Amino acid sequence: MIVAHLSLVDYRNYESAEVVLRPGANLFVGSNGQGKTNLVEAIGYLGTLGSHRVSTDQALIRSGRDAAIVRARLQHADREVLLEVQLNRSGANRAQVNRVAVKPRELPRHIATVLFAPEDLALVRGEPSGRRRFLDQLLVQLSPRLAGVLADYDRVLRQRNSLLKSARGARVAESQLSTLELWDERLVGFGSEIIDARADLVARLRPHVAEAYARIAGADHRADLALELSTLGAQPDDDGVPTALDRENLATGSAGSATADDFRAAVARVRRSELDRGITLVGPHRDDLMLVLNDLPARGYASHGESWSFALSLKLASAALLRAESQIGDPVVVLDDVFAELDEARRAQLAAAIGDYEQVLITAAVFDDVPAELAGHTVRIRAGRVLEDGEP
Ligand SMILES: Nc1ncnc2c1ncn2[C@@H]1O[C@H](COP(=O)(O)OP(=O)(O)OP(=O)(O)O)[C@@H](O)[C@H]1O
Ligand SMILES: [Mg+2]
């Protein structure tokens, strides 16, 4: 799948822009702060319904305007699809597929993107929430139906938390406890489905991560993944850096009723603390994706270069999995400013690894940072404008 044409209206620093894109490598060049990342971020938005830089949509709307529009004409193997999203400063966003109104949530069924950016380092070094987001975005790209389950879980979590908060401190009334039990069941129902789906995804991703890491850093390095479950006693959000590799809390691959039973038992175990603290303490919103390098947790142990290689490997593995499993063909691979961060050898490895995807979009402030084989179709960007050919 490729993006053949992109239109932006009032998106970030673009008042309006029309960009023609080609199969293979497309390179966006321009000085710092001109709008290169903004442009590829807009394409990433269609695939993930979010930005890799901000957690809310407000910053994506041009300042002083009420709405932004991102429109992309996609070329699938044998047909064209027109996607459009309107981001509204107040009120819900709107979306269209082939000019028919749909829920924004439908867009990722038609476009898959994998975006590499300097921010990816936080996948390895940062908080668990970033790794959960990484897993869930990939899950939704592979099985769009799960967007609904994740939204249901979020809603149940918020309502359960507000009930816990209102029961906090006070003597808990019988009626509140029975309401809480109703919410427990919903939490366990949606939550177990998420835990199983993530565990299954991690199992499919592992060989791709190991392969990608060995390719970047050499065959004597072993990179691995495991899902760390709060329902089995892990507390990834509470302590800073893991002390060692604790295998007790890792998902074992048992699924279905066992997951729900463990979840129920965990909810019972933390009942008292939840009532004290007024928040839900176990569930997929408190789990973590543990990254393991040569049998040590990467977070807190891996060097800067190793952390970078791990982050790249996670993204390369995502692209490989989407290519292998997605119904809509290759994901659009986006490399935002990554070559500047890499040494010669890693640049060459990365270029070789993504070179044969149907479409690759690259941003760079310095043309010479980009390996020659990827410097194909070049688009120059200045101050929120796509320069015409021949324009100085
Ligand atoms: N909502 C917005 N409204 C108007 N301008 C915005 C908005 N959001 C960002 N900008 C502007 O967009 C510019 C940044 O664009 P972008 O991040 O795409 O730069 P870039 O070309 O990728 O630069 P670099 O090479 O430094 O990464 C900044 O000047 C910023 O002020
Ligand atoms: Mg940039």
GROMACS .gro file of N, CA and C in nm, residues 62-114:
model
  159
   62ARG      N    1  -0.367   2.416   1.324
   62ARG     CA    2  -0.291   2.539   1.304
   62ARG      C    3  -0.337   2.644   1.404
   63SER      N    4  -0.241   2.717   1.464
   63SER     CA    5  -0.282   2.808   1.570
   63SER      C    6  -0.372   2.916   1.512
   64GLY      N    7  -0.477   2.949   1.586
   64GLY     CA    8  -0.573   3.047   1.540
   64GLY      C    9  -0.684   2.989   1.453
   65ARG      N   10  -0.678   2.860   1.420
   65ARG     CA   11  -0.783   2.798   1.338
   65ARG      C   12  -0.863   2.699   1.423
   66ASP      N   13  -0.982   2.664   1.371
   66ASP     CA   14  -1.072   2.577   1.448
   66ASP      C   15  -1.061   2.430   1.410
   67ALA      N   16  -1.009   2.403   1.291
   67ALA     CA   17  -1.008   2.264   1.246
   67ALA      C   18  -0.893   2.241   1.148
   68ALA      N   19  -0.841   2.121   1.151
   68ALA     CA   20  -0.738   2.081   1.054
   68ALA      C   21  -0.794   1.966   0.971
   69ILE      N   22  -0.751   1.957   0.846
   69ILE     CA   23  -0.793   1.845   0.762
   69ILE      C   24  -0.671   1.774   0.706
   70VAL      N   25  -0.670   1.642   0.717
   70VAL     CA   26  -0.568   1.558   0.653
   70VAL      C   27  -0.641   1.465   0.557
   71ARG      N   28  -0.598   1.468   0.430
   71ARG     CA   29  -0.665   1.387   0.328
   71ARG      C   30  -0.558   1.309   0.254
   72ALA      N   31  -0.578   1.181   0.237
   72ALA     CA   32  -0.477   1.100   0.166
   72ALA      C   33  -0.544   1.010   0.064
   73ARG      N   34  -0.488   1.009  -0.057
   73ARG     CA   35  -0.533   0.912  -0.158
   73ARG      C   36  -0.437   0.796  -0.156
   74LEU      N   37  -0.490   0.678  -0.120
   74LEU     CA   38  -0.407   0.560  -0.107
   74LEU      C   39  -0.418   0.475  -0.233
   75GLN      N   40  -0.309   0.409  -0.266
   75GLN     CA   41  -0.310   0.314  -0.376
   75GLN      C   42  -0.286   0.176  -0.317
   76HIS      N   43  -0.393   0.096  -0.310
   76HIS     CA   44  -0.374  -0.044  -0.270
   76HIS      C   45  -0.343  -0.121  -0.398
   77ALA      N   46  -0.321  -0.251  -0.389
   77ALA     CA   47  -0.279  -0.327  -0.506
   77ALA      C   48  -0.364  -0.294  -0.628
   78ASP      N   49  -0.496  -0.301  -0.612
   78ASP     CA   50  -0.581  -0.291  -0.730
   78ASP      C   51  -0.689  -0.184  -0.717
   79ARG      N   52  -0.681  -0.101  -0.614
   79ARG     CA   53  -0.787  -0.001  -0.601
   79ARG      C   54  -0.735   0.122  -0.527
   80GLU      N   55  -0.811   0.231  -0.538
   80GLU     CA   56  -0.776   0.353  -0.467
   80GLU      C   57  -0.872   0.373  -0.350
   81VAL      N   58  -0.820   0.432  -0.243
   81VAL     CA   59  -0.903   0.464  -0.128
   81VAL      C   60  -0.873   0.607  -0.087
   82LEU      N   61  -0.980   0.685  -0.065
   82LEU     CA   62  -0.960   0.823  -0.023
   82LEU      C   63  -0.995   0.835   0.125
   83LEU      N   64  -0.897   0.872   0.207
   83LEU     CA   65  -0.921   0.887   0.351
   83LEU      C   66  -0.920   1.034   0.386
   84GLU      N   67  -1.006   1.072   0.481
   84GLU     CA   68  -1.003   1.210   0.527
   84GLU      C   69  -1.034   1.215   0.675
   85VAL      N   70  -0.960   1.298   0.748
   85VAL     CA   71  -0.997   1.322   0.887
   85VAL      C   72  -0.997   1.472   0.912
   86GLN      N   73  -1.097   1.516   0.985
   86GLN     CA   74  -1.104   1.656   1.025
   86GLN      C   75  -1.087   1.661   1.177
   87LEU      N   76  -0.983   1.731   1.222
   87LEU     CA   77  -0.957   1.744   1.365
   87LEU      C   78  -1.019   1.875   1.412
   88ASN      N   79  -1.109   1.867   1.506
   88ASN     CA   80  -1.181   1.987   1.550
   88ASN      C   81  -1.133   2.033   1.686
   89ARG      N   82  -1.117   2.165   1.698
   89ARG     CA   83  -1.069   2.218   1.825
   89ARG      C   84  -1.172   2.192   1.936
   90SER      N   85  -1.300   2.210   1.903
   90SER     CA   86  -1.402   2.169   2.000
   90SER      C   87  -1.497   2.074   1.927
   91GLY      N   88  -1.543   1.975   1.999
   91GLY     CA   89  -1.630   1.875   1.936
   91GLY      C   90  -1.549   1.759   1.882
   92ALA      N   91  -1.619   1.654   1.845
   92ALA     CA   92  -1.554   1.530   1.803
   92ALA      C   93  -1.490   1.546   1.665
   93ASN      N   94  -1.383   1.469   1.641
   93ASN     CA   95  -1.324   1.464   1.508
   93ASN      C   96  -1.418   1.390   1.413
   94ARG      N   97  -1.403   1.418   1.282
   94ARG     CA   98  -1.486   1.347   1.183
   94ARG      C   99  -1.396   1.279   1.084
   95ALA      N  100  -1.447   1.172   1.025
   95ALA     CA  101  -1.367   1.101   0.925
   95ALA      C  102  -1.453   1.057   0.808
   96GLN      N  103  -1.387   1.037   0.693
   96GLN     CA  104  -1.454   0.984   0.575
   96GLN      C  105  -1.363   0.881   0.508
   97VAL      N  106  -1.427   0.778   0.452
   97VAL     CA  107  -1.358   0.685   0.363
   97VAL      C  108  -1.432   0.689   0.232
   98ASN      N  109  -1.362   0.721   0.125
   98ASN     CA  110  -1.426   0.738  -0.007
   98ASN      C  111  -1.549   0.828   0.002
   99ARG      N  112  -1.535   0.937   0.074
   99ARG     CA  113  -1.637   1.043   0.091
   99ARG      C  114  -1.762   1.000   0.166
  100VAL      N  115  -1.756   0.885   0.232
  100VAL     CA  116  -1.868   0.841   0.316
  100VAL      C  117  -1.824   0.856   0.462
  101ALA      N  118  -1.910   0.920   0.543
  101ALA     CA  119  -1.874   0.944   0.682
  101ALA      C  120  -1.859   0.811   0.758
  102VAL      N  121  -1.751   0.801   0.835
  102VAL     CA  122  -1.727   0.682   0.918
  102VAL      C  123  -1.675   0.732   1.053
  103LYS      N  124  -1.665   0.642   1.151
  103LYS     CA  125  -1.597   0.679   1.275
  103LYS      C  126  -1.447   0.688   1.248
  104PRO      N  127  -1.378   0.785   1.309
  104PRO     CA  128  -1.232   0.793   1.289
  104PRO      C  129  -1.164   0.658   1.312
  105ARG      N  130  -1.216   0.582   1.406
  105ARG     CA  131  -1.161   0.452   1.439
  105ARG      C  132  -1.151   0.357   1.318
  106GLU      N  133  -1.229   0.385   1.212
  106GLU     CA  134  -1.228   0.299   1.093
  106GLU      C  135  -1.103   0.323   1.006
  107LEU      N  136  -1.042   0.441   1.019
  107LEU     CA  137  -0.934   0.477   0.926
  107LEU      C  138  -0.819   0.376   0.923
  108PRO      N  139  -0.771   0.330   1.042
  108PRO     CA  140  -0.657   0.238   1.039
  108PRO      C  141  -0.683   0.105   0.970
  109ARG      N  142  -0.810   0.076   0.937
  109ARG     CA  143  -0.835  -0.045   0.857
  109ARG      C  144  -0.776  -0.031   0.718
  110HIS      N  145  -0.756   0.094   0.672
  110HIS     CA  146  -0.715   0.116   0.534
  110HIS      C  147  -0.570   0.155   0.518
  111ILE      N  148  -0.506   0.199   0.625
  111ILE     CA  149  -0.367   0.243   0.615
  111ILE      C  150  -0.287   0.196   0.736
  112ALA      N  151  -0.173   0.137   0.709
  112ALA     CA  152  -0.083   0.099   0.817
  112ALA      C  153   0.045   0.181   0.801
  113THR      N  154   0.095   0.232   0.913
  113THR     CA  155   0.220   0.308   0.908
  113THR      C  156   0.309   0.262   1.024
  114VAL      N  157   0.438   0.264   0.999
  114VAL     CA  158   0.534   0.242   1.108
  114VAL      C  159   0.629   0.359   1.106
   0.00000   0.00000   0.00000
